[in-house]
Coordinates of C-alpha atoms and ligand atoms in Angstrom, one line a residue:
Chain Z
L908 CA 7.3 -37.1 -7.6
A909 CA 4.1 -39.0 -7.9
A910 CA 5.8 -42.3 -7.3
P911 CA 3.7 -44.7 -5.2
G912 CA 5.5 -45.2 -1.8
R913 CA 7.6 -42.1 -2.1
K914 CA 8.0 -40.6 1.4
L915 CA 6.7 -37.1 2.0
D916 CA 9.9 -35.8 3.5
D917 CA 11.8 -32.5 3.0
A918 CA 13.4 -33.9 -0.2
F919 CA 9.9 -34.5 -1.7
Y920 CA 8.7 -30.9 -1.0
D921 CA 12.0 -29.4 -2.3
D922 CA 11.6 -31.5 -5.5
L923 CA 8.0 -30.3 -5.8
T924 CA 9.0 -26.6 -5.5
E925 CA 11.7 -27.2 -8.1
V926 CA 9.4 -28.9 -10.6
L927 CA 7.0 -26.0 -10.3
I928 CA 9.7 -23.3 -10.6
A929 CA 11.2 -25.2 -13.6
A930 CA 7.7 -25.1 -15.2
D931 CA 7.8 -21.2 -14.9
C932 CA 5.1 -21.2 -12.2
G933 CA 7.2 -18.5 -10.3
V934 CA 8.7 -18.6 -6.9
E935 CA 5.7 -17.2 -5.0
L936 CA 3.2 -19.6 -6.4
S937 CA 5.5 -22.6 -6.2
E938 CA 6.4 -22.1 -2.6
R939 CA 2.8 -21.3 -1.7
L940 CA 1.5 -24.5 -3.3
T941 CA 4.2 -26.6 -1.7
A942 CA 3.6 -25.1 1.8
A943 CA -0.1 -25.7 1.5
L944 CA 0.4 -29.3 0.4
R945 CA 2.7 -29.9 3.3
Q946 CA 0.0 -28.7 5.8
R947 CA -2.6 -30.7 4.0
A948 CA -0.4 -33.9 4.0
R949 CA -0.3 -33.8 7.8
R950 CA -3.9 -32.9 8.2
D951 CA -5.4 -35.3 5.7
N952 CA -2.8 -38.0 6.0
L953 CA -2.0 -38.1 2.3
G954 CA 0.3 -41.1 2.6
D955 CA 2.9 -41.0 -0.2
G956 CA 4.1 -39.0 -3.2
A957 CA 1.3 -40.5 -5.4
G958 CA -1.4 -39.5 -2.9
A959 CA 0.0 -36.0 -2.3
I960 CA 0.4 -35.2 -6.0
A961 CA -3.1 -36.6 -6.8
A962 CA -4.5 -34.3 -4.0
L963 CA -2.6 -31.3 -5.3
K964 CA -3.8 -31.8 -8.8
A965 CA -7.4 -32.3 -7.6
E966 CA -7.2 -29.1 -5.6
I967 CA -5.8 -27.0 -8.5
L968 CA -8.3 -28.6 -10.9
A969 CA -11.2 -27.7 -8.6
V970 CA -10.4 -24.1 -9.1
M971 CA -9.6 -24.4 -12.8
S972 CA -12.9 -26.1 -13.5
T973 CA -14.9 -23.1 -12.3
Y974 CA -14.1 -21.3 -15.6
D975 CA -16.1 -21.3 -18.7
R976 CA -13.4 -22.0 -21.3
A977 CA -15.6 -22.0 -24.4
L978 CA -15.5 -19.1 -26.8
D979 CA -18.5 -16.9 -26.7
L980 CA -19.7 -16.9 -30.3
R981 CA -23.5 -16.6 -29.7
T982 CA -24.0 -13.4 -31.6
V983 CA -23.8 -13.1 -35.4
P984 CA -21.3 -11.8 -36.1
S985 CA -19.1 -12.3 -33.0
V986 CA -15.9 -10.4 -33.0
V987 CA -12.7 -12.0 -31.7
L988 CA -9.8 -9.5 -31.1
V989 CA -6.4 -11.2 -30.9
V990 CA -3.6 -9.3 -29.1
G991 CA -0.2 -9.9 -27.7
V992 CA 3.5 -9.1 -27.8
N993 CA 5.7 -9.6 -30.8
G994 CA 6.2 -13.1 -32.2
S995 CA 3.8 -14.8 -29.7
G996 CA 1.8 -16.6 -32.4
K997 CA -1.2 -14.4 -33.0
T998 CA -1.4 -14.6 -36.8
T999 CA -0.8 -18.4 -36.9
T1000 CA -3.4 -18.9 -34.1
I1001 CA -6.0 -17.0 -36.1
G1002 CA -5.4 -19.2 -39.1
K1003 CA -5.9 -22.3 -37.0
L1004 CA -8.9 -20.8 -35.3
A1005 CA -10.6 -20.0 -38.6
Y1006 CA -10.0 -23.6 -39.7
R1007 CA -11.4 -24.9 -36.4
L1008 CA -14.5 -22.7 -36.7
R1009 CA -15.0 -24.0 -40.3
E1010 CA -14.8 -27.6 -39.1
E1011 CA -17.5 -26.7 -36.5
G1012 CA -19.7 -25.4 -39.3
R1013 CA -19.2 -21.7 -38.6
T1014 CA -18.2 -19.1 -41.2
S1015 CA -15.5 -16.6 -40.4
L1016 CA -13.7 -13.7 -41.9
I1017 CA -10.3 -12.4 -41.0
A1018 CA -9.4 -8.7 -40.5
A1019 CA -5.7 -8.3 -41.4
A1020 CA -5.3 -5.4 -39.0
D1021 CA -1.5 -5.7 -38.6
T1022 CA -0.8 -3.0 -41.2
Y1023 CA 2.7 -2.4 -39.7
R1024 CA 5.1 -5.3 -39.8
A1025 CA 6.8 -6.4 -43.1
A1026 CA 4.7 -9.0 -45.0
A1027 CA 2.1 -9.4 -42.1
I1028 CA -0.8 -9.1 -44.4
D1029 CA 0.8 -11.6 -46.9
Q1030 CA 1.3 -14.0 -44.0
M1031 CA -2.4 -13.6 -42.8
R1032 CA -3.5 -14.1 -46.4
V1033 CA -1.8 -17.5 -46.7
W1034 CA -3.4 -18.7 -43.5
A1035 CA -6.8 -17.4 -44.7
D1036 CA -6.5 -19.4 -47.9
R1037 CA -5.4 -22.5 -46.0
A1038 CA -8.3 -22.2 -43.7
G1039 CA -10.8 -21.5 -46.5
T1040 CA -11.9 -18.2 -45.1
D1041 CA -12.1 -14.7 -46.5
L1042 CA -9.7 -11.9 -45.7
V1043 CA -10.4 -8.2 -45.4
A1044 CA -7.2 -6.2 -45.9
H1045 CA -6.1 -2.7 -46.9
Q1046 CA -2.6 -1.7 -48.0
P1047 CA 0.4 -1.8 -45.6
G1048 CA 0.5 1.3 -43.5
A1049 CA -3.3 1.8 -43.5
D1050 CA -5.2 2.6 -40.3
P1051 CA -5.8 -0.7 -38.5
G1052 CA -9.1 0.7 -37.2
A1053 CA -10.3 1.2 -40.8
V1054 CA -9.5 -2.4 -41.7
V1055 CA -11.5 -3.6 -38.6
F1056 CA -14.4 -1.3 -39.5
D1057 CA -14.5 -2.7 -43.1
A1058 CA -14.2 -6.3 -41.9
I1059 CA -17.1 -6.0 -39.5
Q1060 CA -19.3 -4.3 -42.0
A1061 CA -18.5 -7.0 -44.5
A1062 CA -19.3 -9.7 -41.9
Q1063 CA -22.7 -8.0 -41.2
A1064 CA -23.5 -7.7 -44.9
R1065 CA -22.6 -11.3 -45.6
R1066 CA -24.0 -12.7 -42.3
V1067 CA -20.7 -14.3 -41.4
D1068 CA -20.6 -15.9 -37.9
V1069 CA -17.2 -14.7 -36.6
V1070 CA -14.8 -11.9 -37.3
L1071 CA -11.2 -12.7 -36.3
V1072 CA -9.0 -9.6 -35.9
D1073 CA -5.3 -9.9 -36.3
T1074 CA -3.3 -7.1 -34.7
A1075 CA 0.3 -6.1 -34.8
G1076 CA 2.6 -7.5 -32.1
R1077 CA 3.2 -4.8 -29.5
L1078 CA 5.3 -4.7 -26.3
H1079 CA 2.9 -3.7 -23.4
T1080 CA 5.5 -1.1 -22.3
K1081 CA 4.9 1.0 -25.5
V1082 CA 2.2 3.5 -24.4
N1083 CA 1.4 4.7 -28.0
L1084 CA 0.9 1.1 -29.2
M1085 CA -1.3 0.2 -26.3
A1086 CA -3.3 3.4 -27.0
E1087 CA -3.7 2.2 -30.6
L1088 CA -5.1 -1.0 -29.3
G1089 CA -7.6 0.8 -27.2
K1090 CA -8.7 2.7 -30.4
I1091 CA -9.1 -0.5 -32.3
R1092 CA -11.4 -1.8 -29.5
R1093 CA -13.5 1.3 -29.6
V1094 CA -14.0 1.0 -33.3
I1095 CA -15.4 -2.5 -32.7
E1096 CA -17.6 -1.3 -29.8
R1097 CA -19.1 1.5 -31.8
L1098 CA -20.1 -0.8 -34.6
I1099 CA -21.5 -3.6 -32.3
P1100 CA -22.1 -2.6 -28.7
E1101 CA -21.7 -6.1 -27.2
A1102 CA -18.5 -6.7 -29.2
P1103 CA -15.7 -7.7 -29.0
Q1104 CA -17.2 -10.9 -27.6
E1105 CA -13.7 -12.3 -27.1
V1106 CA -10.4 -10.5 -26.5
L1107 CA -7.7 -13.2 -26.6
L1108 CA -4.1 -12.5 -25.3
V1109 CA -1.7 -14.8 -27.1
V1110 CA 1.3 -15.8 -24.9
D1111 CA 4.3 -17.9 -25.9
A1112 CA 4.7 -20.8 -23.5
T1113 CA 8.5 -20.1 -23.2
T1114 CA 7.7 -16.7 -21.6
G1115 CA 8.8 -16.4 -18.0
M1116 CA 7.6 -14.0 -15.3
N1117 CA 7.0 -11.3 -17.9
A1118 CA 3.7 -13.1 -18.9
M1119 CA 2.0 -11.7 -15.8
R1120 CA 3.1 -8.1 -16.7
Q1121 CA 1.8 -8.6 -20.2
A1122 CA -1.5 -9.9 -19.0
L1123 CA -2.0 -7.1 -16.5
A1124 CA -1.1 -4.4 -19.1
F1125 CA -3.2 -5.8 -21.9
H1126 CA -6.1 -6.5 -19.5
E1127 CA -6.0 -2.8 -18.4
T1128 CA -6.1 -1.6 -22.0
T1129 CA -8.7 -3.9 -23.4
R1130 CA -10.5 -6.2 -21.0
L1131 CA -9.3 -9.7 -21.8
T1132 CA -11.8 -12.6 -22.0
G1133 CA -9.3 -15.4 -22.5
L1134 CA -5.7 -16.5 -23.1
V1135 CA -4.1 -18.6 -25.8
I1136 CA -0.8 -20.3 -24.8
T1137 CA 1.2 -21.2 -27.9
K1138 CA 4.2 -23.4 -28.6
L1139 CA 3.2 -25.9 -25.9
D1140 CA 4.6 -28.5 -28.3
G1141 CA 8.0 -27.3 -27.2
S1142 CA 9.8 -28.0 -23.9
A1143 CA 8.3 -25.1 -22.0
R1144 CA 5.3 -25.7 -19.8
G1145 CA 3.9 -22.2 -19.6
G1146 CA 3.4 -22.4 -15.8
T1147 CA 2.8 -18.6 -15.7
L1148 CA -0.7 -19.3 -16.8
L1149 CA -1.6 -20.6 -13.3
A1150 CA -0.7 -17.3 -11.6
V1151 CA -2.3 -15.3 -14.4
E1152 CA -5.6 -17.2 -14.2
E1153 CA -5.6 -16.8 -10.4
Q1154 CA -4.8 -13.1 -10.4
L1155 CA -6.8 -11.9 -13.4
R1156 CA -9.5 -14.5 -13.4
V1157 CA -9.1 -14.7 -17.1
P1158 CA -9.1 -18.3 -18.3
V1159 CA -6.8 -20.0 -20.8
K1160 CA -9.2 -21.1 -23.6
L1161 CA -6.9 -22.4 -26.3
V1162 CA -3.4 -23.9 -26.7
G1163 CA -1.1 -24.0 -29.7
L1164 CA 0.6 -27.3 -30.3
G1165 CA 2.5 -26.8 -33.5
E1166 CA 2.7 -24.8 -36.7
G1167 CA 0.1 -26.7 -38.7
L1168 CA -3.5 -25.7 -39.4
D1169 CA -4.8 -28.4 -37.1
D1170 CA -2.5 -27.6 -34.2
L1171 CA -5.0 -25.8 -31.9
N1172 CA -6.7 -27.4 -29.0
L1173 CA -9.2 -26.4 -26.4
F1174 CA -7.3 -26.0 -23.1
D1175 CA -7.6 -29.1 -21.0
P1176 CA -6.6 -28.3 -17.4
A1177 CA -6.3 -32.0 -16.3
A1178 CA -4.1 -32.9 -19.2
Y1179 CA -2.0 -29.8 -18.6
L1180 CA -1.4 -30.7 -14.9
D1181 CA -0.5 -34.2 -15.9
A1182 CA 2.2 -32.8 -18.2
I1183 CA 3.6 -30.7 -15.3
F1184 CA 3.6 -33.3 -12.7
G1185 CA 4.4 -36.3 -14.9
Chain T
A532 CA 14.7 -4.1 -5.8
L533 CA 17.2 -6.5 -4.3
S534 CA 18.7 -3.8 -2.1
D535 CA 15.3 -3.1 -0.4
R536 CA 14.5 -6.8 0.1
L537 CA 18.0 -7.4 1.6
A538 CA 17.6 -4.4 3.9
T539 CA 14.2 -5.7 5.1
A540 CA 15.5 -9.3 5.4
L541 CA 18.6 -8.4 7.4
R542 CA 17.0 -5.7 9.5
R543 CA 16.2 -8.1 12.4
F544 CA 19.9 -8.8 12.8
S545 CA 20.9 -5.1 12.9
G546 CA 20.6 -4.7 16.6
R547 CA 23.4 -7.2 17.4
G548 CA 26.3 -5.3 15.8
R549 CA 27.9 -8.1 13.7
L550 CA 26.1 -10.6 11.4
T551 CA 26.7 -14.3 11.7
K552 CA 27.1 -16.7 8.7
E553 CA 23.6 -17.9 9.4
D554 CA 22.2 -14.4 9.1
V555 CA 23.9 -14.0 5.8
E556 CA 22.2 -17.2 4.6
V557 CA 18.9 -15.3 5.0
G558 CA 20.2 -12.6 2.7
L559 CA 21.5 -15.2 0.2
R560 CA 18.0 -16.7 0.0
E561 CA 16.7 -13.2 -1.0
V562 CA 19.3 -13.1 -3.7
R563 CA 18.2 -16.5 -5.0
V564 CA 14.5 -15.4 -5.1
A565 CA 15.4 -12.2 -6.8
L566 CA 17.3 -14.1 -9.5
L567 CA 14.4 -16.6 -10.0
E568 CA 11.9 -13.7 -10.3
A569 CA 14.2 -12.3 -13.0
D570 CA 13.8 -15.6 -14.9
V571 CA 17.3 -16.9 -14.1
N572 CA 17.1 -20.7 -14.3
F573 CA 16.7 -22.3 -10.9
R574 CA 19.9 -24.4 -11.2
V575 CA 21.9 -21.4 -12.4
A576 CA 20.5 -19.3 -9.5
R577 CA 21.6 -21.9 -7.0
A578 CA 25.1 -22.2 -8.5
F579 CA 25.4 -18.4 -8.5
V580 CA 24.5 -18.1 -4.8
D581 CA 27.0 -20.9 -4.0
R582 CA 29.6 -19.0 -5.9
I583 CA 29.2 -15.8 -4.0
R584 CA 28.6 -17.4 -0.6
E585 CA 32.3 -17.3 0.3
R586 CA 32.6 -13.5 -0.3
A587 CA 29.3 -12.9 1.3
V588 CA 30.4 -14.4 4.6
G589 CA 33.6 -12.4 4.5
N590 CA 34.3 -9.8 7.3
D591 CA 33.5 -6.8 5.1
V592 CA 29.9 -8.0 5.0
L593 CA 29.6 -9.4 8.6
E594 CA 31.0 -6.2 10.1
S595 CA 29.4 -3.7 7.8
L596 CA 26.8 -1.2 9.0
T597 CA 25.0 -1.9 5.7
P598 CA 25.5 -5.6 5.0
G599 CA 22.7 -5.6 2.5
Q600 CA 24.4 -3.1 0.4
Q601 CA 27.6 -5.1 0.6
I602 CA 25.8 -8.2 -0.7
V603 CA 24.2 -6.3 -3.5
K604 CA 27.7 -5.1 -4.6
I605 CA 29.0 -8.6 -4.5
V606 CA 26.1 -9.9 -6.6
N607 CA 26.4 -7.1 -9.1
D608 CA 30.2 -7.6 -9.5
E609 CA 29.7 -11.3 -10.0
L610 CA 26.9 -10.8 -12.5
V611 CA 28.9 -8.3 -14.5
A612 CA 31.9 -10.6 -14.5
L613 CA 29.8 -13.6 -15.6
L614 CA 27.9 -11.7 -18.3
G615 CA 30.9 -9.8 -19.7
G616 CA 34.2 -11.4 -20.4
E617 CA 34.9 -11.6 -24.1
Q618 CA 33.1 -8.7 -25.8
R619 CA 32.4 -10.0 -29.3
K620 CA 31.1 -8.8 -32.6
I621 CA 31.1 -10.6 -35.9
Q622 CA 34.5 -11.9 -36.8
Y623 CA 35.2 -11.3 -40.4
Q624 CA 37.1 -14.1 -42.2
P625 CA 40.4 -13.2 -44.0
H626 CA 39.0 -15.1 -47.1
P627 CA 35.5 -13.9 -47.7
P628 CA 32.6 -14.5 -47.6
T629 CA 32.0 -14.8 -43.9
V630 CA 28.9 -16.9 -43.5
V631 CA 26.7 -16.2 -40.5
M632 CA 23.7 -18.4 -39.7
L633 CA 20.8 -17.2 -37.5
V634 CA 19.0 -19.9 -35.5
G635 CA 16.5 -20.0 -32.7
L636 CA 12.9 -20.8 -31.6
Q637 CA 9.9 -19.7 -33.5
G638 CA 9.2 -16.0 -33.2
S639 CA 12.5 -15.2 -31.4
G640 CA 13.3 -12.3 -33.9
K641 CA 15.7 -14.0 -36.4
T642 CA 14.3 -12.5 -39.6
T643 CA 14.2 -8.9 -38.1
T644 CA 17.7 -9.5 -36.6
A645 CA 19.1 -10.7 -39.9
A646 CA 18.2 -7.3 -41.4
K647 CA 19.6 -5.5 -38.4
L648 CA 22.9 -7.4 -38.7
G649 CA 23.0 -6.6 -42.4
L650 CA 22.6 -2.9 -41.7
A651 CA 25.3 -3.0 -38.9
I652 CA 27.7 -5.0 -41.2
R653 CA 27.2 -2.5 -44.1
R654 CA 27.9 0.4 -41.7
D655 CA 31.0 -1.5 -40.7
G656 CA 32.2 -1.0 -44.3
H657 CA 31.3 -4.6 -45.5
R658 CA 29.0 -5.9 -48.2
P659 CA 26.3 -8.1 -46.7
M660 CA 23.9 -10.5 -48.5
L661 CA 20.8 -11.8 -46.7
V662 CA 19.7 -15.3 -47.7
A663 CA 15.9 -16.1 -47.3
A664 CA 16.4 -19.7 -46.1
D665 CA 13.0 -20.0 -44.4
I666 CA 10.8 -21.7 -46.9
T667 CA 8.2 -23.0 -44.4
R668 CA 6.7 -20.1 -42.6
P669 CA 4.0 -18.3 -44.7
A670 CA 5.5 -15.1 -46.3
A671 CA 8.8 -15.5 -44.5
V672 CA 10.7 -14.8 -47.7
Q673 CA 8.5 -11.8 -48.5
Q674 CA 9.2 -10.5 -45.0
L675 CA 13.0 -10.6 -45.5
Q676 CA 12.6 -9.1 -49.0
K677 CA 10.6 -6.2 -47.6
L678 CA 13.1 -5.5 -44.9
G679 CA 15.9 -5.6 -47.5
L680 CA 14.0 -3.3 -49.8
D681 CA 13.2 -0.8 -47.1
N682 CA 16.8 -0.7 -45.9
Q683 CA 18.8 -1.1 -49.2
L684 CA 20.0 -4.5 -48.2
L685 CA 20.6 -7.3 -50.8
V686 CA 18.4 -10.3 -50.3
T687 CA 18.7 -13.5 -52.3
V688 CA 15.8 -15.9 -52.6
P689 CA 17.3 -19.2 -53.9
D690 CA 15.0 -21.7 -55.6
G691 CA 12.3 -22.8 -53.0
K692 CA 12.1 -26.2 -54.6
L693 CA 15.6 -27.0 -53.2
K694 CA 16.3 -28.5 -49.9
V695 CA 17.2 -25.9 -47.3
A696 CA 20.9 -27.0 -47.2
Q697 CA 21.3 -26.7 -51.0
L698 CA 19.3 -23.4 -51.0
C699 CA 21.8 -22.0 -48.5
A700 CA 24.8 -23.1 -50.6
R701 CA 23.2 -21.5 -53.6
G702 CA 22.7 -18.3 -51.6
V703 CA 26.4 -18.2 -50.6
A704 CA 27.4 -18.8 -54.2
E705 CA 25.2 -16.0 -55.4
A706 CA 26.6 -13.7 -52.7
T707 CA 30.1 -14.5 -53.8
R708 CA 29.2 -13.9 -57.4
L709 CA 27.9 -10.5 -56.5
N710 CA 31.1 -9.7 -54.5
C711 CA 29.4 -9.7 -51.1
D712 CA 31.8 -10.5 -48.3
V713 CA 29.3 -11.4 -45.5
V714 CA 26.3 -13.8 -46.0
I715 CA 23.6 -14.0 -43.4
L716 CA 21.4 -17.1 -43.5
D717 CA 17.9 -16.5 -42.0
T718 CA 16.6 -19.9 -41.0
A719 CA 13.1 -21.0 -40.0
G720 CA 12.3 -21.0 -36.3
R721 CA 12.5 -24.5 -34.8
L722 CA 12.2 -26.3 -31.4
Q723 CA 15.5 -27.5 -29.9
I724 CA 13.7 -30.8 -29.3
D725 CA 12.9 -31.3 -33.0
E726 CA 15.6 -33.7 -34.1
P727 CA 14.8 -33.7 -37.9
L728 CA 15.0 -29.9 -37.9
L729 CA 18.3 -29.9 -36.0
D730 CA 19.5 -32.3 -38.7
E731 CA 18.4 -29.6 -41.3
L732 CA 20.8 -27.2 -39.6
R733 CA 23.5 -29.9 -39.6
D734 CA 22.9 -30.4 -43.3
I735 CA 23.4 -26.7 -43.9
R736 CA 26.8 -26.8 -42.2
K737 CA 27.7 -29.8 -44.5
A738 CA 26.5 -28.0 -47.6
T739 CA 28.3 -24.7 -47.0
T740 CA 30.9 -23.5 -44.6
V741 CA 29.3 -21.6 -41.7
H742 CA 31.7 -19.4 -39.8
E743 CA 29.3 -18.0 -37.1
V744 CA 26.2 -19.6 -35.7
I745 CA 24.2 -17.0 -33.8
L746 CA 21.3 -18.0 -31.5
A747 CA 18.5 -15.5 -31.3
V748 CA 16.7 -15.6 -27.9
D749 CA 13.7 -13.6 -26.8
A750 CA 14.6 -11.6 -23.6
M751 CA 11.3 -12.7 -22.0
T752 CA 12.3 -16.4 -22.1
G753 CA 11.9 -18.1 -18.8
Q754 CA 13.4 -21.3 -17.3
E755 CA 13.7 -23.1 -20.6
A756 CA 16.5 -20.8 -21.8
V757 CA 19.0 -23.3 -20.5
N758 CA 17.5 -26.2 -22.4
V759 CA 17.0 -24.1 -25.6
A760 CA 20.7 -22.9 -25.5
K761 CA 22.0 -26.4 -24.7
G762 CA 19.9 -28.0 -27.4
F763 CA 21.1 -25.8 -30.2
D764 CA 24.7 -25.7 -29.0
D765 CA 24.9 -29.5 -28.5
A766 CA 23.4 -30.0 -32.0
I767 CA 25.3 -27.5 -34.2
H768 CA 27.7 -25.5 -32.0
V769 CA 26.6 -21.9 -31.3
D770 CA 29.2 -19.1 -31.5
G771 CA 27.2 -16.3 -29.9
V772 CA 23.8 -15.2 -28.8
I773 CA 21.6 -12.2 -29.7
L774 CA 19.0 -11.2 -27.0
T775 CA 16.0 -9.7 -28.7
K776 CA 13.1 -7.5 -27.5
L777 CA 15.1 -5.9 -24.8
D778 CA 13.0 -2.8 -25.3
G779 CA 10.3 -4.5 -23.2
D780 CA 10.4 -4.9 -19.4
A781 CA 11.5 -8.5 -19.2
R782 CA 14.3 -8.8 -16.6
G783 CA 16.3 -10.9 -19.0
G784 CA 17.6 -13.6 -16.6
A785 CA 17.9 -15.9 -19.6
A786 CA 21.1 -14.0 -20.4
L787 CA 22.8 -15.3 -17.2
S788 CA 21.3 -18.8 -17.7
M789 CA 22.7 -19.1 -21.2
R790 CA 26.0 -17.6 -20.4
E791 CA 26.5 -20.0 -17.5
T792 CA 25.2 -23.0 -19.4
I793 CA 26.8 -22.8 -22.8
G794 CA 29.5 -20.2 -22.1
K795 CA 29.0 -18.3 -25.3
P796 CA 29.1 -14.5 -25.5
I797 CA 26.0 -12.4 -25.9
M798 CA 27.0 -10.3 -28.9
Y799 CA 24.1 -7.9 -29.5
C800 CA 20.8 -6.7 -28.1
G801 CA 17.7 -6.2 -30.2
T802 CA 16.1 -3.1 -28.8
G803 CA 13.1 -2.5 -31.1
E804 CA 11.3 -3.4 -34.3
K805 CA 13.3 -1.0 -36.6
V806 CA 16.3 -2.4 -38.4
S807 CA 18.5 0.2 -36.7
D808 CA 17.5 -1.1 -33.3
L809 CA 20.5 -3.3 -32.6
E810 CA 23.1 -2.4 -29.9
P811 CA 26.2 -4.1 -28.6
F812 CA 25.7 -6.1 -25.4
A813 CA 26.5 -4.1 -22.2
P814 CA 27.1 -6.5 -19.3
D815 CA 26.8 -3.8 -16.6
R816 CA 23.4 -2.6 -17.8
M817 CA 22.2 -6.2 -18.1
A818 CA 23.4 -6.9 -14.6
S819 CA 21.4 -4.0 -13.1
R820 CA 18.4 -5.0 -15.2
I821 CA 18.5 -8.6 -13.8
L822 CA 18.8 -7.2 -10.3
G823 CA 15.8 -5.0 -10.9
Ligands
LIG1524 N1 5.9 -24.8 -32.6 C1 5.0 -23.9 -32.6 N2 5.2 -22.8 -33.3 C2 4.2 -21.8 -33.3 C3 3.0 -22.0 -32.6 N3 2.2 -20.9 -32.9 C4 2.9 -20.1 -33.7 N4 4.1 -20.7 -34.0 C5 5.2 -20.1 -34.8 O1 5.7 -19.0 -34.1 C6 6.2 -18.0 -35.1 C7 5.5 -16.7 -34.9 O2 4.1 -16.8 -35.2 P1 3.2 -15.6 -35.7 O3 1.9 -16.1 -35.9 O4 3.9 -14.9 -36.8 O5 3.3 -14.7 -34.4 P2 2.7 -13.2 -34.3 O6 2.3 -13.1 -32.8 O7 1.6 -13.0 -35.3 O8 3.9 -12.3 -34.6 P3 3.9 -10.8 -34.8 O9 2.7 -10.4 -35.7 O10 5.2 -10.5 -35.5 O11 3.9 -10.1 -33.5 C8 5.9 -18.6 -36.5 O12 7.1 -19.3 -36.9 C9 4.8 -19.7 -36.2 O13 4.8 -20.8 -37.1 C10 2.8 -23.2 -31.9 O14 1.8 -23.5 -31.3 N5 3.8 -24.1 -31.9
LIG1525 N1 10.0 -4.8 -29.8 C1 10.8 -5.6 -30.5 N2 10.3 -6.4 -31.4 C2 11.1 -7.2 -32.1 C3 12.5 -7.2 -31.9 N3 13.1 -8.1 -32.7 C4 12.1 -8.7 -33.4 N4 10.9 -8.1 -33.0 C5 9.5 -8.4 -33.5 O1 9.2 -9.7 -33.1 C6 8.4 -10.3 -34.0 C7 9.0 -11.6 -34.5 O2 10.1 -11.3 -35.3 P1 10.6 -12.2 -36.5 O3 11.9 -11.5 -37.0 O4 9.5 -12.5 -37.4 O5 11.0 -13.5 -35.7 P2 11.6 -14.9 -36.3 O6 12.5 -15.5 -35.3 O7 12.1 -14.7 -37.7 O8 10.2 -15.8 -36.4 P3 10.1 -17.2 -37.1 O9 10.8 -17.0 -38.4 O10 8.7 -17.4 -37.3 O11 10.8 -18.1 -36.2 C8 8.1 -9.3 -35.1 O12 6.9 -8.6 -34.8 C9 9.3 -8.4 -35.0 O13 9.0 -7.1 -35.4 C10 13.1 -6.3 -30.9 O14 14.3 -6.3 -30.6 N5 12.1 -5.5 -30.2
LIG1526 MG1 1.4 -11.5 -36.6
LIG1527 MG1 11.7 -15.6 -39.4

């Protein structure tokens, strides 16, 4: 697409729409971006494929750079609530995040608040050990709110910088599970009025259009402050994040790039767009 | 829904009595968009529309008072035909044990599905053994053990110091020793672009005879469903697909994408987190779900 000298003909714009759709950007956004570029190419005389793609990237980047993508961890302790549908990568992301925080000189403690799924607490415990952080856990089947309560109290007592809260995967269509999430949030708010400082929705990069529905539903239940796109080391490009950022104005803050402790990066919009457009 | 969009799109032609082929093209575009919004892969969506075009420009559409409804019927019929075909459950070998291997991307639902299959197989009058062959994910073995414990399913945990292929062979041997006639290998999640991990699956097939390879795919998978299915099928040959998390509101276009690309049947649907939440695949219900 971005080849120097490539003509800006119908084939170019068709290919562009295809690239965007193939990246899971969705039909609406893909066609809108293509139509806008077509107009701009005439108006601003963008020349060739290289010029047009550079202009498109710059335009998208201009919007994406208006977000503050840093985690808000100014308060001690700051609470980071991690939510999302089943299997998206929440537990693994928390392990990586605890490690990253430690590398940055911040202490953290993990609340193993997935008290439902088989071996969820065991899994979180392994990650806590790998990251060199403490874990607060009850027995399986315990009230997740109680685990969060204990974790925050422990963090306050020990003057820990960040509390990372792992929650059970839940499909946003399950009313009772979303209500449970609301309850967990209120436990946090009652203990620390400004908390949770971060509510991160973890989304698997292979997710298609359902990512928007997930984001809308979770945002309604517990106001999101950021997204984590996981499994970007795979072949999926996670293009749904563009529409989600646009519609919710919630930024992608972190990306998962593998299954290791170190495989978590700050989201880099420029690098991301380069990966989409080649 | 597609019927509403078609009604709107074709309304401007309704005054003239009979549609032209060009008018139908407007309707076919709506079909393609609807499929894309349902996560059907863009190449599969285009091929699908090309397939139905001939019927869609037939007289029963052009002369219909409700051409939109005619097109919806054509689309639905074609979807059901493509998704359905060979209805397939696990095929039990005349000489047991039947060895089933579950594969797929990270988090697609393999471990949970292994237990679900175990329960279904036991209810079928067979004796399943689950093999905890994921030795990389933290507490994966404990996860399968807990599911087994809660549902009275046998789980074998071969020596974690072995290579995965040898571990699976040991699991099959143990199952045979205990008179189990079906073995389910729960493997670690992996990317279809991870060649060394695809080799690991190939090594499993060399170390022990695998009769059925089932690919677990999350129903919310988008455009990459084609590449994922092709990647696994080209590497180790897939026999069937299980679509998981269908209790959500993902449209499930990945089902059509995979069926069209690798031509393997969708055997079951995962419809919840409980081990009893496994249902046989129903093509007509999947078709109306994709159409939305
Ligand atoms: N390749 C890759 N795999 C990942 C990434 N993040 C998580 N995973 C894998 O995805 C699978 C699911 O991760 P989990 O952390 O258990 O996901 P979860 O959201 O906590 O799952 P539930 O608690 O069951 O809802 C595991 O196999 C992880 O190793 C990533 O960035 N890249
Ligand atoms: N709602 C729902 N959740 C499901 C279904 N199948 C699996 N899950 C959930 O999805 C999450 C991931 O399931 P796992 O069985 O751990 O997935 P996996 O493929 O073994 O994951 P890896 O081994 O890490 O690759 C868990 O939270 C499961 O409870 C389903 O059909 N519906
Ligand atoms: Mg988890
Ligand atoms: Mg597993």
